[in-house]
Coordinates of C-alpha atoms in Angstrom, one line a residue:
M1496 CA 0.0 0.0 0.0
A1497 CA 1.3 3.5 -0.9
T1498 CA 0.1 6.6 0.8
L1499 CA 0.1 9.8 -1.4
N1500 CA -0.4 13.1 0.5
V1501 CA -1.5 16.3 -1.1
Q1502 CA -0.8 19.5 0.9
R1503 CA -3.7 21.8 0.2
Q1504 CA -4.4 25.5 0.6
N1505 CA -6.9 26.4 3.4
A1506 CA -7.9 22.8 3.8
D1507 CA -6.9 19.6 5.4
A1508 CA -4.2 17.6 3.5
L1509 CA -5.6 14.9 1.2
S1510 CA -4.3 11.4 1.9
I1511 CA -4.8 8.9 -0.9
E1512 CA -4.3 5.1 -0.4
L1513 CA -3.1 3.2 -3.4
A1514 CA -3.0 -0.6 -3.2
E1515 CA -1.3 -3.0 -5.5
G1516 CA -3.0 -3.2 -8.9
E1517 CA -4.7 0.2 -8.4
A1518 CA -4.3 3.3 -10.5
L1519 CA -4.7 7.0 -9.7
Y1520 CA -5.3 9.5 -12.5
V1521 CA -4.2 13.1 -11.8
L1522 CA -6.2 15.5 -14.0
G1523 CA -5.6 19.2 -14.4
A1524 CA -5.0 22.1 -16.9
N1525 CA -1.5 23.2 -17.9
G1526 CA 0.3 24.9 -15.1
S1527 CA -1.8 23.4 -12.3
G1528 CA 1.0 21.5 -10.7
K1529 CA 0.4 18.0 -11.8
S1530 CA 4.0 17.2 -12.8
T1531 CA 5.4 18.8 -9.6
L1532 CA 3.0 16.7 -7.5
L1533 CA 4.1 13.5 -9.2
F1534 CA 7.8 14.4 -8.8
N1535 CA 7.3 15.1 -5.1
W1536 CA 5.6 11.7 -4.7
G1537 CA 8.3 10.0 -6.6
K1538 CA 11.0 11.4 -4.3
Q1539 CA 9.3 9.9 -1.3
D1540 CA 8.7 6.4 -2.7
K1541 CA 12.0 4.5 -2.9
T1542 CA 10.4 1.8 -5.1
S1543 CA 9.1 4.3 -7.6
H1544 CA 9.8 4.6 -11.3
L1545 CA 9.3 8.2 -12.5
I1546 CA 8.6 8.4 -16.3
A1547 CA 8.7 12.2 -16.8
G1548 CA 6.6 14.2 -19.2
N1549 CA 9.8 15.9 -20.5
R1550 CA 11.4 12.5 -21.0
E1551 CA 14.2 12.1 -23.5
I1552 CA 13.4 9.5 -26.0
S1553 CA 16.6 9.4 -28.0
F1554 CA 18.8 6.3 -27.8
A1555 CA 22.3 6.7 -29.2
S1556 CA 22.6 3.1 -30.3
A1557 CA 20.6 0.0 -30.7
A1558 CA 23.4 -2.0 -29.1
I1559 CA 24.2 -2.4 -25.4
T1560 CA 26.9 0.2 -24.6
T1561 CA 27.1 0.0 -20.8
S1562 CA 28.2 -2.5 -18.2
A1563 CA 26.4 -4.0 -15.3
Q1564 CA 28.3 -1.8 -12.9
Q1565 CA 27.6 1.3 -14.9
S1566 CA 23.9 0.4 -15.2
S1567 CA 23.6 -0.1 -11.5
K1568 CA 25.4 3.1 -10.7
Q1569 CA 23.3 5.2 -13.1
E1570 CA 20.1 3.9 -11.7
Q1571 CA 21.2 4.7 -8.2
Y1572 CA 22.4 8.1 -9.3
A1573 CA 19.1 9.0 -11.0
R1574 CA 17.1 8.0 -8.0
S1575 CA 19.3 9.8 -5.4
S1576 CA 19.4 12.9 -7.7
I1577 CA 15.6 13.0 -7.9
Q1578 CA 15.3 12.6 -4.2
G1579 CA 17.9 15.2 -3.2
N1580 CA 17.9 17.9 -5.9
S1581 CA 15.0 20.3 -6.4
E1582 CA 16.1 21.0 -10.0
A1583 CA 15.9 17.4 -11.0
R1584 CA 12.3 17.7 -12.3
F1585 CA 13.4 20.1 -15.0
S1586 CA 16.7 18.8 -16.1
R1587 CA 17.3 15.8 -18.2
Q1588 CA 20.7 15.5 -16.4
Y1589 CA 18.9 13.7 -13.6
H1590 CA 16.6 11.2 -15.3
N1591 CA 16.0 9.6 -18.7
N1592 CA 19.4 10.8 -20.0
A1593 CA 21.4 8.8 -22.4
D1594 CA 23.1 6.8 -19.7
W1595 CA 19.8 6.0 -18.0
L1596 CA 18.3 4.9 -21.3
N1597 CA 21.3 2.7 -22.0
G1598 CA 20.9 1.2 -18.6
L1599 CA 17.3 0.4 -19.3
L1600 CA 18.4 -1.4 -22.5
F1601 CA 21.0 -3.3 -20.5
R1602 CA 18.6 -4.4 -17.8
L1603 CA 16.2 -5.6 -20.5
K1604 CA 18.9 -7.8 -22.1
S1605 CA 20.3 -9.1 -18.8
R1606 CA 16.8 -10.0 -17.5
G1607 CA 16.1 -12.0 -20.6
D1608 CA 19.5 -13.8 -20.4
Y1609 CA 18.9 -14.7 -16.8
L1610 CA 15.4 -16.2 -17.6
Y1611 CA 16.9 -18.1 -20.5
S1612 CA 19.4 -19.7 -18.1
E1613 CA 16.6 -20.6 -15.7
Y1614 CA 14.6 -22.1 -18.6
F1615 CA 17.6 -24.2 -19.6
E1616 CA 17.9 -25.6 -16.0
A1617 CA 14.1 -26.3 -15.8
D1618 CA 14.3 -28.1 -19.2
K1619 CA 17.2 -30.3 -17.9
A1620 CA 15.1 -31.1 -14.9
G1621 CA 12.0 -31.9 -17.0
N1622 CA 10.0 -29.3 -15.1
D1623 CA 7.4 -28.3 -17.7
A1624 CA 5.4 -26.1 -15.3
E1625 CA 8.5 -24.1 -14.5
K1626 CA 9.4 -23.8 -18.1
A1627 CA 5.9 -22.4 -18.9
R1628 CA 6.2 -19.9 -16.1
I1629 CA 9.6 -18.7 -17.3
A1630 CA 8.5 -18.5 -20.9
S1631 CA 5.5 -16.3 -19.9
E1632 CA 7.9 -13.8 -18.2
M1633 CA 10.4 -13.3 -21.1
P1634 CA 10.7 -9.5 -21.3
I1635 CA 11.2 -9.2 -25.0
D1636 CA 8.1 -11.3 -25.6
L1637 CA 6.1 -9.2 -23.1
L1638 CA 7.3 -6.1 -24.9
N1639 CA 6.2 -7.4 -28.3
L1640 CA 2.8 -8.3 -26.9
A1641 CA 2.5 -4.8 -25.4
F1642 CA 3.2 -3.3 -28.8
M1643 CA 0.6 -5.6 -30.4
S1644 CA -2.0 -4.7 -27.7
A1645 CA -1.4 -1.0 -28.5
N1646 CA -1.8 -1.6 -32.2
L1647 CA 1.8 -0.7 -32.9
P1648 CA 3.0 -2.8 -35.9
I1649 CA 6.5 -3.5 -34.6
S1650 CA 8.3 -6.4 -32.9
L1651 CA 11.8 -6.5 -31.3
N1652 CA 14.5 -9.1 -31.2
W1653 CA 18.2 -9.3 -30.2
D1654 CA 20.9 -10.3 -32.6
D1655 CA 24.1 -12.1 -31.7
K1656 CA 25.9 -8.8 -31.1
S1657 CA 23.5 -7.7 -28.3
K1658 CA 21.9 -5.2 -30.7
L1659 CA 18.1 -4.7 -30.5
N1660 CA 16.5 -4.8 -33.9
V1661 CA 13.0 -3.9 -35.1
K1662 CA 10.8 -5.6 -37.6
K1663 CA 8.0 -3.4 -38.8
E1664 CA 5.0 -4.8 -40.6
G1665 CA 4.9 -3.8 -44.3
I1666 CA 8.7 -3.0 -44.3
E1667 CA 11.2 -5.6 -45.6
G1668 CA 14.2 -6.3 -43.4
E1669 CA 15.1 -5.0 -40.0
Y1670 CA 16.6 -1.8 -38.6
G1671 CA 18.1 -0.6 -35.3
F1672 CA 15.9 0.0 -32.3
N1673 CA 17.2 3.6 -32.0
E1674 CA 15.6 4.4 -35.4
M1675 CA 12.1 3.9 -34.1
S1676 CA 9.7 6.9 -34.1
D1677 CA 9.4 9.1 -31.0
G1678 CA 6.0 7.5 -30.1
E1679 CA 7.3 3.9 -30.5
R1680 CA 10.3 4.7 -28.3
S1681 CA 8.1 6.4 -25.8
A1682 CA 5.9 3.2 -25.7
F1683 CA 9.0 1.2 -25.2
I1684 CA 10.2 3.3 -22.2
I1685 CA 6.7 2.9 -20.5
A1686 CA 6.4 -0.8 -21.2
A1687 CA 10.0 -1.7 -20.4
S1688 CA 9.9 0.3 -17.1
A1689 CA 6.7 -1.6 -16.1
I1690 CA 8.0 -5.0 -17.1
L1691 CA 11.3 -4.6 -15.3
A1692 CA 9.9 -2.8 -12.2
G1693 CA 10.4 -4.5 -8.8
Q1694 CA 7.6 -6.2 -7.0
A1695 CA 4.8 -3.9 -5.9
A1696 CA 6.6 -0.8 -7.3
T1697 CA 4.9 2.5 -8.1
I1698 CA 5.0 3.8 -11.6
F1699 CA 4.7 7.6 -11.9
L1700 CA 3.8 8.4 -15.5
D1701 CA 3.6 12.1 -16.5
E1702 CA 1.4 12.9 -19.5
P1703 CA 1.6 9.9 -21.8
E1704 CA -0.2 11.9 -24.5
R1705 CA 2.9 14.0 -25.1
H1706 CA 4.2 11.2 -27.4
L1707 CA 1.3 8.7 -27.7
H1708 CA -2.1 9.0 -29.1
R1709 CA -4.9 7.8 -26.9
S1710 CA -5.7 4.9 -29.2
I1711 CA -2.2 3.6 -28.3
S1712 CA -1.8 4.8 -24.7
S1713 CA -5.1 3.4 -23.4
P1714 CA -4.7 -0.2 -24.6
L1715 CA -1.0 -0.1 -23.7
L1716 CA -1.7 0.8 -20.1
S1717 CA -4.5 -1.7 -19.9
Y1718 CA -2.2 -4.5 -21.0
L1719 CA 0.6 -3.5 -18.6
R1720 CA -1.8 -3.3 -15.7
Q1721 CA -3.0 -6.8 -16.7
I1722 CA 0.5 -8.4 -16.8
R1723 CA 1.8 -6.6 -13.7
P1724 CA -1.2 -6.7 -11.3
D1725 CA 1.2 -6.0 -8.4
L1726 CA 2.2 -2.5 -9.6
K1727 CA 0.7 0.8 -8.5
W1728 CA 0.1 3.4 -11.2
V1729 CA -0.1 7.2 -10.8
I1730 CA -0.8 8.9 -14.2
S1731 CA -1.1 12.6 -14.8
T1732 CA -2.9 13.6 -18.0
H1733 CA -5.1 16.1 -19.8
D1734 CA -6.9 13.3 -21.6
L1735 CA -10.2 12.5 -19.9
S1736 CA -10.7 9.4 -22.0
L1737 CA -7.9 7.6 -20.2
P1738 CA -9.6 7.4 -16.8
R1739 CA -12.9 6.7 -18.6
D1740 CA -11.2 3.6 -20.2
H1741 CA -10.1 2.5 -16.7
Q1742 CA -13.1 3.0 -14.6
D1743 CA -11.8 1.2 -11.6
A1744 CA -9.2 4.0 -11.1
Q1745 CA -9.2 6.8 -8.5
I1746 CA -9.2 10.4 -9.8
L1747 CA -7.6 13.5 -8.4
I1748 CA -8.4 16.9 -9.9
V1749 CA -5.6 19.5 -9.5
Y1750 CA -6.7 23.1 -10.0
A1751 CA -3.6 25.2 -9.0
F1752 CA -0.2 25.2 -7.2
D1753 CA 1.3 28.2 -5.4
G1754 CA 4.8 26.7 -4.9
S1755 CA 3.9 25.0 -1.6
N1756 CA 0.3 23.9 -1.7
W1757 CA -2.2 22.6 -4.2
Q1758 CA -5.9 23.3 -4.8
A1759 CA -7.1 19.8 -5.4
E1760 CA -10.0 17.4 -4.7
K1761 CA -10.6 13.7 -5.1
I1762 CA -13.7 12.6 -7.1
D1763 CA -15.3 9.2 -7.3
N1764 CA -16.3 9.1 -10.9
I1765 CA -15.1 10.9 -14.0
G1766 CA -18.7 11.3 -15.1
S1767 CA -19.4 13.5 -12.2
L1768 CA -16.8 16.0 -13.2
D1769 CA -18.0 19.6 -13.4
P1770 CA -18.3 20.5 -17.1
L1771 CA -16.3 23.7 -16.8
V1772 CA -13.5 21.9 -15.1
A1773 CA -13.7 19.2 -17.8
E1774 CA -13.5 21.8 -20.5
A1775 CA -10.4 23.4 -18.9
I1776 CA -8.7 20.1 -18.6
Y1777 CA -9.6 18.8 -22.0
G1778 CA -9.1 22.2 -23.8
A1779 CA -11.8 21.6 -26.4
R1780 CA -15.5 20.8 -27.0
E1781 CA -15.7 17.1 -26.3
K1782 CA -17.5 14.6 -28.6
V1783 CA -19.2 11.6 -27.2
I1784 CA -20.3 8.7 -29.4
F1785 CA -22.6 6.1 -27.9
V1786 CA -22.5 2.6 -29.4
E1787 CA -24.2 -0.7 -28.7
G1788 CA -22.5 -3.2 -26.5
D1789 CA -21.4 -3.9 -22.9
A1790 CA -18.9 -1.3 -21.6
E1791 CA -16.8 -4.0 -19.8
K1792 CA -16.9 -6.7 -22.6
S1793 CA -17.2 -4.7 -25.8
L1794 CA -15.1 -6.3 -28.6
D1795 CA -16.1 -3.4 -30.9
L1796 CA -14.5 -0.7 -28.9
P1797 CA -11.0 -0.9 -30.5
L1798 CA -12.4 -0.5 -34.0
Y1799 CA -14.6 2.4 -33.0
K1800 CA -11.6 4.1 -31.3
L1801 CA -9.5 3.8 -34.4
F1802 CA -12.2 5.5 -36.5
F1803 CA -13.1 8.2 -34.0
A1804 CA -9.9 9.0 -32.2
G1805 CA -11.1 12.5 -31.3
A1806 CA -14.2 11.3 -29.5
T1807 CA -15.1 9.4 -26.3
I1808 CA -16.7 6.1 -27.2
V1809 CA -19.3 4.8 -24.8
P1810 CA -20.8 1.3 -25.2
C1811 CA -24.2 1.6 -23.5
G1812 CA -26.3 -1.5 -24.3
T1813 CA -29.0 -1.8 -27.0
C1814 CA -30.1 0.5 -29.8
K1815 CA -32.8 1.9 -27.4
D1816 CA -30.1 2.7 -24.9
V1817 CA -28.0 4.5 -27.5
R1818 CA -31.0 6.5 -28.6
N1819 CA -32.0 7.5 -25.0
S1820 CA -28.4 8.4 -24.2
V1821 CA -27.9 10.6 -27.2
I1822 CA -31.3 12.4 -26.8
S1823 CA -30.7 12.9 -23.0
L1824 CA -27.2 14.4 -23.5
N1825 CA -28.2 16.6 -26.4
N1826 CA -31.3 17.9 -24.6
S1827 CA -29.2 19.0 -21.6
S1828 CA -26.7 21.0 -23.7
G1829 CA -27.0 24.0 -21.3
L1830 CA -25.3 21.9 -18.6
H1831 CA -22.2 20.8 -20.5
H1832 CA -20.1 21.4 -23.6
M1833 CA -20.4 18.0 -25.2
Q1834 CA -21.7 16.9 -28.6
A1835 CA -23.4 13.6 -28.6
G1836 CA -24.1 11.2 -31.4
G1837 CA -24.7 7.4 -31.7
I1838 CA -24.0 4.5 -34.0
V1839 CA -26.0 1.3 -34.2
D1840 CA -25.8 -1.9 -36.2
S1841 CA -28.0 -1.7 -39.3
D1842 CA -29.6 -5.1 -38.5
N1843 CA -32.0 -4.7 -41.4
R1844 CA -33.7 -1.9 -39.4
Q1845 CA -36.8 -0.2 -40.7
D1846 CA -36.5 3.0 -38.6
L1847 CA -33.1 4.3 -39.9
S1848 CA -34.5 7.6 -41.1
T1849 CA -36.0 8.3 -37.7
L1850 CA -32.7 7.5 -35.9
Q1851 CA -30.7 9.6 -38.3
A1852 CA -33.0 12.6 -37.4
E1853 CA -32.1 12.1 -33.8
G1854 CA -28.3 12.1 -34.3
I1855 CA -27.9 8.3 -34.6
A1856 CA -26.1 6.9 -37.6
A1857 CA -26.5 3.3 -38.8
L1858 CA -23.6 1.2 -40.1
G1859 CA -23.4 0.4 -43.8
V1860 CA -23.1 -3.3 -42.8
Y1861 CA -25.2 -5.6 -40.7
A1862 CA -22.9 -5.3 -37.6
I1863 CA -19.7 -3.5 -36.7
E1864 CA -17.5 -6.7 -36.9
S1865 CA -18.5 -7.0 -40.5
V1866 CA -16.4 -3.9 -41.3
Y1867 CA -13.3 -6.1 -41.0
Y1868 CA -14.5 -8.1 -44.0
H1869 CA -15.8 -5.3 -46.2
P1870 CA -14.4 -5.6 -49.7
T1871 CA -12.6 -2.2 -49.3
V1872 CA -10.8 -3.5 -46.3
I1873 CA -9.9 -6.9 -47.8
E1874 CA -8.5 -5.1 -50.9
A1875 CA -6.3 -2.9 -48.7
V1876 CA -5.0 -6.0 -46.7
I1877 CA -4.0 -8.0 -49.8
P1878 CA -0.8 -6.1 -50.5
I1879 CA 0.5 -6.7 -46.9
A1880 CA -0.8 -10.3 -46.6
G1881 CA 2.1 -11.8 -48.6
T1882 CA -0.2 -13.9 -50.8
D1883 CA -0.8 -13.7 -54.5
V1884 CA -4.6 -13.7 -54.6
A1885 CA -7.2 -11.6 -56.4
L1886 CA -9.9 -9.8 -54.5
S1887 CA -12.6 -11.5 -56.6
D1888 CA -11.2 -14.9 -55.6
V1889 CA -11.3 -14.0 -51.9
L1890 CA -14.9 -12.8 -52.1
A1891 CA -16.0 -15.8 -54.2
G1892 CA -14.6 -18.2 -51.6
A1893 CA -16.3 -16.3 -48.8
C1894 CA -19.7 -16.5 -50.5
A1895 CA -19.2 -20.2 -51.3
S1896 CA -18.4 -21.1 -47.7
I1897 CA -21.9 -20.0 -46.5
S1898 CA -24.2 -23.0 -46.4
D1899 CA -28.0 -23.3 -46.7
D1900 CA -28.1 -24.1 -43.0
N1901 CA -26.2 -20.9 -42.2
I1902 CA -28.7 -18.9 -44.2
E1903 CA -31.7 -20.7 -42.5
A1904 CA -30.4 -19.9 -39.0
L1905 CA -29.4 -16.3 -39.7
A1906 CA -32.6 -15.5 -41.6
K1907 CA -34.6 -16.8 -38.6
D1908 CA -32.5 -14.6 -36.3
A1909 CA -33.0 -11.6 -38.6
V1910 CA -36.8 -12.1 -38.8
Y1911 CA -37.0 -12.3 -35.0
K1912 CA -35.0 -9.1 -34.6
S1913 CA -37.3 -7.4 -37.1
F1914 CA -40.3 -8.5 -35.1
R1915 CA -38.7 -7.2 -31.9
Q1916 CA -38.0 -3.8 -33.5
E1917 CA -41.5 -3.6 -34.8
F1918 CA -42.9 -4.6 -31.4
E1919 CA -40.9 -1.9 -29.6
S1920 CA -42.1 0.7 -32.1
K1921 CA -45.7 -0.2 -31.4
R1922 CA -45.5 -0.6 -27.6
I1923 CA -47.5 2.0 -25.7
S1924 CA -47.1 3.5 -22.3
A1925 CA -49.3 2.9 -19.3
S1926 CA -51.1 6.3 -19.7
E1927 CA -51.7 5.6 -23.4
L1928 CA -53.2 2.2 -22.5
M1929 CA -55.6 3.8 -20.0
E1930 CA -56.8 6.2 -22.7
K1931 CA -58.0 3.4 -24.9
T1932 CA -61.8 3.2 -25.0
A1933 CA -62.1 -0.1 -26.9
D1934 CA -60.3 -3.4 -27.5
F1935 CA -57.2 -3.0 -29.7
Q1936 CA -54.7 -5.3 -31.4
I1937 CA -51.1 -5.1 -32.4
T1938 CA -50.6 -6.8 -35.8
F1939 CA -47.4 -8.0 -37.5
D1940 CA -46.5 -9.2 -41.0
D1941 CA -46.5 -12.9 -41.5
P1942 CA -43.1 -14.1 -40.1
T1943 CA -43.0 -17.3 -42.3
A1944 CA -43.5 -15.3 -45.5
K1945 CA -40.9 -12.8 -44.4
L1946 CA -38.5 -15.6 -43.6
N1947 CA -38.9 -17.2 -47.0
R1948 CA -38.4 -13.9 -48.8
L1949 CA -35.2 -13.2 -46.8
K1950 CA -33.8 -16.8 -47.4
E1951 CA -34.4 -16.4 -51.1
E1952 CA -32.7 -13.0 -51.1
L1953 CA -29.7 -14.3 -49.2
K1954 CA -29.3 -17.3 -51.5
A1955 CA -29.5 -15.1 -54.5
L1956 CA -26.8 -12.8 -53.1
R1957 CA -24.6 -15.9 -52.4
E1958 CA -25.1 -17.5 -55.9
S1959 CA -24.3 -14.2 -57.6
G1960 CA -21.1 -13.7 -55.5
N1961 CA -22.5 -10.4 -54.0
W1962 CA -20.4 -10.4 -50.9
E1963 CA -21.1 -6.8 -50.0
G1964 CA -24.8 -7.5 -50.2
L1965 CA -24.4 -10.4 -47.8
I1966 CA -22.5 -8.4 -45.2
Q1967 CA -25.3 -5.8 -45.3
K1968 CA -28.0 -8.4 -44.8
M1969 CA -26.6 -11.1 -42.5
K1970 CA -24.4 -11.7 -39.5
I1971 CA -21.4 -13.2 -41.2
K1972 CA -19.5 -13.8 -37.9
S1973 CA -21.8 -16.7 -37.4
T1974 CA -20.7 -18.4 -40.6
P1975 CA -17.4 -20.0 -41.8
S1976 CA -16.9 -17.1 -44.2
T1977 CA -14.8 -14.9 -42.0
K1978 CA -12.3 -17.7 -41.4
Q1979 CA -12.4 -18.4 -45.1
V1980 CA -11.3 -14.8 -45.8
A1981 CA -8.5 -14.9 -43.2
V1982 CA -7.1 -18.2 -44.4
T1983 CA -7.3 -17.3 -48.1
L1984 CA -5.1 -14.3 -47.3
G1985 CA -2.6 -16.4 -45.4
Y1986 CA -3.6 -15.8 -41.8
K1987 CA -4.0 -18.5 -39.2
G1988 CA -7.4 -17.3 -38.3
T1989 CA -9.8 -14.4 -37.9
K1990 CA -8.0 -12.9 -34.8
Q1991 CA -4.7 -12.6 -36.6
Y1992 CA -6.4 -11.1 -39.6
E1993 CA -8.4 -8.6 -37.6
V1994 CA -5.3 -7.5 -35.7
A1995 CA -3.6 -6.8 -39.1
V1996 CA -6.6 -4.7 -40.2
Q1997 CA -6.4 -2.7 -36.9
K1998 CA -2.7 -2.0 -37.6
L1999 CA -3.5 -1.0 -41.2
L2000 CA -6.1 1.5 -40.0
M2001 CA -3.5 3.0 -37.6
K2002 CA -1.0 3.7 -40.4
G2003 CA -2.9 6.5 -42.1
D2004 CA -6.3 8.0 -42.9
A2005 CA -6.7 6.7 -46.4
L2006 CA -8.5 3.4 -45.5
R2007 CA -10.6 5.2 -42.8
R2008 CA -11.7 7.8 -45.4
S2009 CA -12.7 5.1 -47.9
L2010 CA -15.0 3.6 -45.2
E2011 CA -16.8 6.8 -44.2
A2012 CA -20.0 5.6 -45.8
V2013 CA -19.7 2.2 -43.9
I2014 CA -18.9 3.8 -40.5
P2015 CA -20.5 7.2 -40.7
N2016 CA -19.5 10.0 -38.3
P2017 CA -22.6 10.9 -36.2
V2018 CA -20.9 14.0 -34.9
P2019 CA -19.3 15.6 -38.0
E2020 CA -16.9 18.5 -37.8
P2021 CA -18.5 21.9 -38.4
A2022 CA -17.8 23.7 -41.6
A2023 CA -14.9 26.1 -41.5
N2024 CA -17.1 29.1 -41.8
A2025 CA -19.9 27.9 -39.6
P2026 CA -20.7 29.9 -36.5
Q2027 CA -19.4 28.3 -33.3
P2028 CA -21.8 27.6 -30.5
R2029 CA -21.8 30.1 -27.7
R2030 CA -20.5 28.8 -24.3
S2031 CA -21.8 29.7 -20.9
P2032 CA -19.3 31.8 -19.0
A2033 CA -17.8 30.4 -15.8
S2034 CA -19.6 31.6 -12.7

């Protein structure tokens, strides 16, 4: 357990308890004293690892250039300097300088070498359980998994000269680790520091958004917290989406610092944050996009975040929940500075025009996961898949893999969803029921006739090879067609293929722009000459 104290102006000191596995987010505007607070806490915690916001991310070499003795001395020097020098927060002389970074590289290599020797001994003893444990702790493998979780298309490996090399997806050959981009090296520093940290250490991370986009930093931090459940995390940030993505975290709001004391308060939930405070922290009018799904289990969240990096994505249940959330937030615009919109699966819905008028867009495919298998996406993946196959062949194979039984089952599911939507639209309130003066009935189209029509339509699309029509009309994830696409392109399965698509989407805007009709933006940017909404002055 770590105890973090905040000396406050004209108020009792705050005392925050942080247990193993817990995280504290420190939010505040520029100049409010967040970095100084983290630095002061880091000085008091001898097990801490301070990853400063002004961190140097330049490695002089991809090879190990320091000795074990030099690495140990530099780590001790950096820690003692931070604890004993008031200027250390501002000067790269005291932390994350070239020697410290070389030491980090050395410790990464030596930790791997030590585990390899342990693995060898366990193998000689025939201890498979111990071998499995050691293999799961190999630092270079954990780093590569961290990059994958953060949608960074790189992997690292050591050569026989203790040089750390990088393999980047889509680029032939390898290059030195020191040639990575600033963001990639920053992700390396954060991940390596966490992986190599001592048991139950505290990681103080200052403003990850300086070098990392939220679509990288959020899944990266989630992964590191998962593999190191013993660590304690303190993260200062301007980005409100980070604590929203980790809703089990504690939150401290820092308003100002006078050189000795802070104006600060602890809040229980990021959603309860005062809008004016939120606006000061975030620095812009925030967009919120509500989507279908479970907030804790949503598998669609990574894809939505890649498409709408400038918005907060909130899974909130069913289409009805999305509609209610959008209407509620937009109807209370005088209380906040957010713009709300929603996205729902098309699901062969009949009420799309009504939803659109309420600020809710429908996907151009049956469900969000179908986007991975849209012809535009498949065509973009073919050049990086390493297979000599034509788009038409991929689509023909996908269509052919769908059986009559698949169509029967999915058509029944679609008809039932249609009935449920129609029933919801005709359902009346208790007061409306009491106003009825005579018997009344709710009628529906013949489900058998509707089923037969849909089955014939799906079969016709399959026989004609109209893959785009199929992904608009049916839930292809329930058929062998998705695996057929992945395997035809040379991937082991759908998971590997979908990870490749996510990485491709991160590389640039071209693919995202080509899919704007498939995943429409429900909260579009205002025209350049459009009048900006007036904002309520702070009281």
